[in-house]
PDB file of C-alpha atoms in Angstrom:
ATOM      1  CA  MET O   1       8.557  12.493   6.871  1.00 42.00           C
ATOM      2  CA  ARG O   2       8.379  11.912   2.907  1.00 61.00           C
ATOM      3  CA  ASN O   3       8.192  15.625   0.768  1.00 90.00           C
ATOM      4  CA  LEU O   4       4.870  14.782  -0.878  1.00 93.00           C
ATOM      5  CA  GLU O   5       5.285  16.624  -4.650  1.00 93.00           C
ATOM      6  CA  GLN O   6       8.605  14.875  -4.798  1.00 93.00           C
ATOM      7  CA  VAL O   7       6.767  11.306  -4.122  1.00 93.00           C
ATOM      8  CA  LEU O   8       3.940  12.586  -6.346  1.00 95.00           C
ATOM      9  CA  ALA O   9       6.261  13.532  -9.405  1.00 94.00           C
ATOM     10  CA  HIS O  10       8.518   9.757  -8.764  1.00 93.00           C
ATOM     11  CA  ALA O  11       5.297   7.960  -8.862  1.00 95.00           C
ATOM     12  CA  GLU O  12       4.255   9.939 -12.186  1.00 95.00           C
ATOM     13  CA  ASN O  13       7.287   9.175 -13.736  1.00 94.00           C
ATOM     14  CA  HIS O  14       7.454   5.240 -12.686  1.00 92.00           C
ATOM     15  CA  CYS O  15       3.658   5.392 -13.974  1.00 95.00           C
ATOM     16  CA  GLU O  16       4.842   7.214 -17.449  1.00 96.00           C
ATOM     17  CA  ASN O  17       8.040   4.917 -17.647  1.00 94.00           C
ATOM     18  CA  ASN O  18       5.533   1.589 -17.258  1.00 93.00           C
ATOM     19  CA  GLY O  19       3.473   3.215 -20.244  1.00 95.00           C
ATOM     20  CA  SER O  20       0.676   4.595 -17.821  1.00 96.00           C
ATOM     21  CA  ARG O  21      -0.686   7.777 -16.724  1.00 97.00           C
ATOM     22  CA  LEU O  22      -1.079   9.227 -13.458  1.00 96.00           C
ATOM     23  CA  THR O  23      -4.132  10.996 -13.680  1.00 97.00           C
ATOM     24  CA  ILE O  24      -5.642  13.495 -11.418  1.00 96.00           C
ATOM     25  CA  LYS O  25      -7.847  11.468  -9.595  1.00 97.00           C
ATOM     26  CA  ARG O  26      -5.471   8.535  -9.294  1.00 98.00           C
ATOM     27  CA  LYS O  27      -2.900  10.912  -7.767  1.00 97.00           C
ATOM     28  CA  GLN O  28      -5.713  12.563  -5.417  1.00 97.00           C
ATOM     29  CA  VAL O  29      -6.203   9.023  -4.041  1.00 98.00           C
ATOM     30  CA  LEU O  30      -2.689   8.386  -3.916  1.00 98.00           C
ATOM     31  CA  THR O  31      -2.094  11.939  -1.880  1.00 97.00           C
ATOM     32  CA  GLY O  32      -4.854  10.471   0.762  1.00 97.00           C
ATOM     33  CA  LEU O  33      -2.673   7.061   1.201  1.00 96.00           C
ATOM     34  CA  LEU O  34       0.741   9.009   1.320  1.00 96.00           C
ATOM     35  CA  ILE O  35      -0.183  11.597   4.104  1.00 95.00           C
ATOM     36  CA  SER O  36      -2.652   9.262   6.268  1.00 93.00           C
ATOM     37  CA  ASP O  37      -1.168   8.359   9.425  1.00 85.00           C
ATOM     38  CA  LYS O  38      -3.079   4.978   8.808  1.00 90.00           C
ATOM     39  CA  ALA O  39      -4.455   2.555   6.483  1.00 92.00           C
ATOM     40  CA  LEU O  40      -7.692   3.554   4.709  1.00 95.00           C
ATOM     41  CA  SER O  41     -10.245   1.778   3.081  1.00 96.00           C
ATOM     42  CA  ALA O  42     -12.084   2.616  -0.102  1.00 97.00           C
ATOM     43  CA  TYR O  43     -14.861   4.426   1.435  1.00 97.00           C
ATOM     44  CA  GLU O  44     -12.527   6.361   3.441  1.00 97.00           C
ATOM     45  CA  LEU O  45     -10.907   7.405   0.564  1.00 98.00           C
ATOM     46  CA  ILE O  46     -13.915   8.250  -0.737  1.00 98.00           C
ATOM     47  CA  ASP O  47     -14.322  10.700   1.882  1.00 98.00           C
ATOM     48  CA  PHE O  48     -11.135  12.234   2.032  1.00 97.00           C
ATOM     49  CA  CYS O  49     -11.368  12.776  -2.508  1.00 97.00           C
ATOM     50  CA  LYS O  50     -14.882  14.729  -1.283  1.00 97.00           C
ATOM     51  CA  GLY O  51     -13.473  16.421   1.569  1.00 97.00           C
ATOM     52  CA  GLU O  52     -10.063  17.227   0.118  1.00 96.00           C
ATOM     53  CA  PHE O  53     -10.540  17.870  -3.123  1.00 96.00           C
ATOM     54  CA  GLY O  54     -14.585  18.064  -3.537  1.00 96.00           C
ATOM     55  CA  GLU O  55     -14.125  15.075  -5.724  1.00 93.00           C
ATOM     56  CA  THR O  56     -16.939  12.649  -5.776  1.00 94.00           C
ATOM     57  CA  LEU O  57     -15.977   9.385  -6.332  1.00 96.00           C
ATOM     58  CA  GLN O  58     -18.112   6.411  -6.753  1.00 97.00           C
ATOM     59  CA  PRO O  59     -17.048   2.804  -5.284  1.00 97.00           C
ATOM     60  CA  MET O  60     -16.214   1.081  -8.300  1.00 98.00           C
ATOM     61  CA  SER O  61     -14.301   4.064  -9.581  1.00 97.00           C
ATOM     62  CA  MET O  62     -12.299   3.648  -6.352  1.00 98.00           C
ATOM     63  CA  TYR O  63     -11.713  -0.185  -6.604  1.00 98.00           C
ATOM     64  CA  ARG O  64     -10.392   0.422 -10.054  1.00 98.00           C
ATOM     65  CA  ILE O  65      -8.182   3.526  -8.907  1.00 98.00           C
ATOM     66  CA  LEU O  66      -6.701   1.183  -6.266  1.00 98.00           C
ATOM     67  CA  ASP O  67      -6.314  -1.660  -8.187  1.00 97.00           C
ATOM     68  CA  PHE O  68      -4.319   0.756 -10.788  1.00 98.00           C
ATOM     69  CA  LEU O  69      -2.238   1.975  -7.549  1.00 97.00           C
ATOM     70  CA  ASN O  70      -1.631  -1.350  -6.252  1.00 95.00           C
ATOM     71  CA  ASN O  71      -0.646  -2.817  -9.593  1.00 93.00           C
ATOM     72  CA  GLN O  72       1.914   0.241 -10.414  1.00 93.00           C
ATOM     73  CA  ASP O  73       3.373  -0.939  -6.891  1.00 90.00           C
ATOM     74  CA  LEU O  74       2.487   2.544  -5.499  1.00 94.00           C
ATOM     75  CA  VAL O  75       0.130   0.981  -2.609  1.00 95.00           C
ATOM     76  CA  HIS O  76      -0.403  -2.137  -1.082  1.00 94.00           C
ATOM     77  CA  LYS O  77      -3.611  -4.000  -0.404  1.00 94.00           C
ATOM     78  CA  LEU O  78      -3.665  -5.186   3.608  1.00 93.00           C
ATOM     79  CA  ASN O  79      -5.936  -7.996   2.770  1.00 89.00           C
ATOM     80  CA  LEU O  80      -6.310  -9.183   7.109  1.00 84.00           C
ATOM     81  CA  ALA O  81      -7.613  -5.275   7.272  1.00 86.00           C
ATOM     82  CA  ASN O  82      -9.131  -4.895   3.749  1.00 91.00           C
ATOM     83  CA  LYS O  83      -7.679  -1.206   3.588  1.00 94.00           C
ATOM     84  CA  TYR O  84      -4.442   0.135   1.581  1.00 96.00           C
ATOM     85  CA  VAL O  85      -1.684   1.969   2.239  1.00 94.00           C
ATOM     86  CA  ALA O  86       1.056   3.570   0.235  1.00 94.00           C
ATOM     87  CA  CYS O  87       4.445   2.103  -0.434  1.00 90.00           C
ATOM     88  CA  GLU O  88       6.958   2.851   2.182  1.00 86.00           C
ATOM     89  CA  TYR O  89       9.600   2.848  -0.728  1.00 82.00           C
ATOM     90  CA  ILE O  90       7.636   4.248  -3.340  1.00 83.00           C
ATOM     91  CA  ASN O  91      10.245   6.844  -3.754  1.00 79.00           C
ATOM     92  CA  CYS O  92      13.176   4.575  -4.321  1.00 72.00           C
ATOM     93  CA  ASN O  93      14.479   3.476  -7.791  1.00 64.00           C
ATOM     94  CA  HIS O  94      15.549  -0.715  -6.388  1.00 57.00           C
ATOM     95  CA  GLU O  95      13.809  -3.554  -7.313  1.00 62.00           C
ATOM     96  CA  HIS O  96      11.599  -3.707  -3.932  1.00 64.00           C
ATOM     97  CA  LEU O  97      12.432  -7.071  -1.430  1.00 74.00           C
ATOM     98  CA  VAL O  98       9.081  -8.951  -0.157  1.00 83.00           C
ATOM     99  CA  SER O  99       7.187  -6.889   2.250  1.00 86.00           C
ATOM    100  CA  GLN O 100       5.691  -7.638   5.646  1.00 91.00           C
ATOM    101  CA  PHE O 101       3.238  -5.430   7.078  1.00 92.00           C
ATOM    102  CA  LEU O 102       2.968  -4.814  10.660  1.00 93.00           C
ATOM    103  CA  ILE O 103      -0.912  -3.877  11.405  1.00 92.00           C
ATOM    104  CA  CYS O 104      -1.787  -1.892  15.000  1.00 92.00           C
ATOM    105  CA  VAL O 105      -4.851  -3.399  15.707  1.00 89.00           C
ATOM    106  CA  GLU O 106      -5.889  -0.741  17.903  1.00 91.00           C
ATOM    107  CA  CYS O 107      -4.911   2.864  15.257  1.00 90.00           C
ATOM    108  CA  GLN O 108      -4.737   0.865  12.222  1.00 86.00           C
ATOM    109  CA  SER O 109      -1.119   2.470  11.744  1.00 90.00           C
ATOM    110  CA  VAL O 110       0.989   0.139   9.481  1.00 91.00           C
ATOM    111  CA  LYS O 111       4.476  -0.431   9.235  1.00 92.00           C
ATOM    112  CA  GLU O 112       6.037  -1.676   6.293  1.00 91.00           C
ATOM    113  CA  ILE O 113       9.210  -3.941   6.480  1.00 90.00           C
ATOM    114  CA  ASN O 114      11.334  -6.027   4.033  1.00 88.00           C
ATOM    115  CA  ILE O 115      11.718 -10.148   4.754  1.00 88.00           C
ATOM    116  CA  SER O 116      14.810 -11.304   3.952  1.00 87.00           C
ATOM    117  CA  LYS O 117      16.003 -13.360   0.938  1.00 86.00           C
ATOM    118  CA  THR O 118      17.141 -16.395   3.319  1.00 90.00           C
ATOM    119  CA  VAL O 119      13.378 -16.104   5.326  1.00 90.00           C
ATOM    120  CA  MET O 120      11.514 -15.924   1.851  1.00 88.00           C
ATOM    121  CA  THR O 121      13.332 -18.538  -0.014  1.00 90.00           C
ATOM    122  CA  GLU O 122      12.542 -20.926   3.413  1.00 93.00           C
ATOM    123  CA  LEU O 123       8.936 -19.901   3.201  1.00 91.00           C
ATOM    124  CA  GLN O 124       8.895 -20.551  -0.521  1.00 92.00           C
ATOM    125  CA  ARG O 125      10.211 -24.377  -0.275  1.00 94.00           C
ATOM    126  CA  ASN O 126       7.912 -24.803   2.488  1.00 95.00           C
ATOM    127  CA  VAL O 127       4.978 -23.510   0.287  1.00 94.00           C
ATOM    128  CA  LEU O 128       6.450 -25.720  -2.493  1.00 95.00           C
ATOM    129  CA  GLN O 129       6.660 -28.542  -0.246  1.00 96.00           C
ATOM    130  CA  VAL O 130       2.970 -29.052   0.588  1.00 97.00           C
ATOM    131  CA  GLY O 131       1.948 -28.750  -2.896  1.00 96.00           C
ATOM    132  CA  PHE O 132       0.979 -24.756  -3.221  1.00 95.00           C
ATOM    133  CA  HIS O 133       2.214 -21.771  -5.128  1.00 91.00           C
ATOM    134  CA  LEU O 134       2.843 -18.495  -4.182  1.00 86.00           C
ATOM    135  CA  VAL O 135       0.985 -16.004  -5.997  1.00 84.00           C
ATOM    136  CA  ARG O 136       1.455 -12.967  -3.913  1.00 79.00           C
ATOM    137  CA  PRO O 137       4.116 -13.190  -1.768  1.00 82.00           C
ATOM    138  CA  GLN O 138       3.324 -10.400   0.657  1.00 86.00           C
ATOM    139  CA  LEU O 139       2.948 -11.240   4.912  1.00 89.00           C
ATOM    140  CA  GLU O 140       0.748  -9.411   7.279  1.00 92.00           C
ATOM    141  CA  MET O 141       0.433  -9.727  10.647  1.00 92.00           C
ATOM    142  CA  ASN O 142      -1.750  -7.771  13.578  1.00 91.00           C
ATOM    143  CA  CYS O 143       0.887  -6.369  16.007  1.00 93.00           C
ATOM    144  CA  ILE O 144       0.006  -3.493  18.827  1.00 95.00           C
ATOM    145  CA  CYS O 145       2.549  -0.744  18.328  1.00 94.00           C
ATOM    146  CA  ASP O 146       4.443   0.953  20.942  1.00 96.00           C
ATOM    147  CA  ALA O 147       1.997   4.263  21.371  1.00 95.00           C
ATOM    148  CA  CYS O 148      -0.913   2.198  21.948  1.00 95.00           C
ATOM    149  CA  ILE O 149       0.601  -0.590  24.424  1.00 94.00           C
ATOM    150  CA  THR O 150       2.027   2.652  26.142  1.00 93.00           C
ATOM    151  CA  SER O 151      -1.757   4.213  26.553  1.00 92.00           C
ATOM    152  CA  GLN O 152      -2.869   0.865  27.814  1.00 87.00           C
ATOM    153  CA  ALA O 153      -0.176   1.565  30.553  1.00 77.00           C
TER     154      ALA O 153
END
């Protein structure tokens, strides 16, 4: 389990080092993603901010906040689920490898793992061979987690 205050302080420093600010609303949204045990949609985050902080955010504002957090590499957008998760490696200071997201189709839990450089090199080569250029090398896979498999048995 992550130390919430430590992670938020790290995120704040990260933003300052990149010439931007982690405003109160951005911090509230990031908090929602950090404490959640699953991926959340923009509307679920709007509900979280209203219930937890009494803050009413409009959908357009929420999407702008999520875009900011995504551009700062603090959160990831999961395109398959159209939801967001906090970066698993938000508290480290090294360059991140390419992420692969395992998304449970039953409970929506998400696990972020890194893809090895050799696998990414091969994927990049395959993409280029068919005349495409990789824009955002993020892989997402629909899966079923162990907990959901066990509960189905």
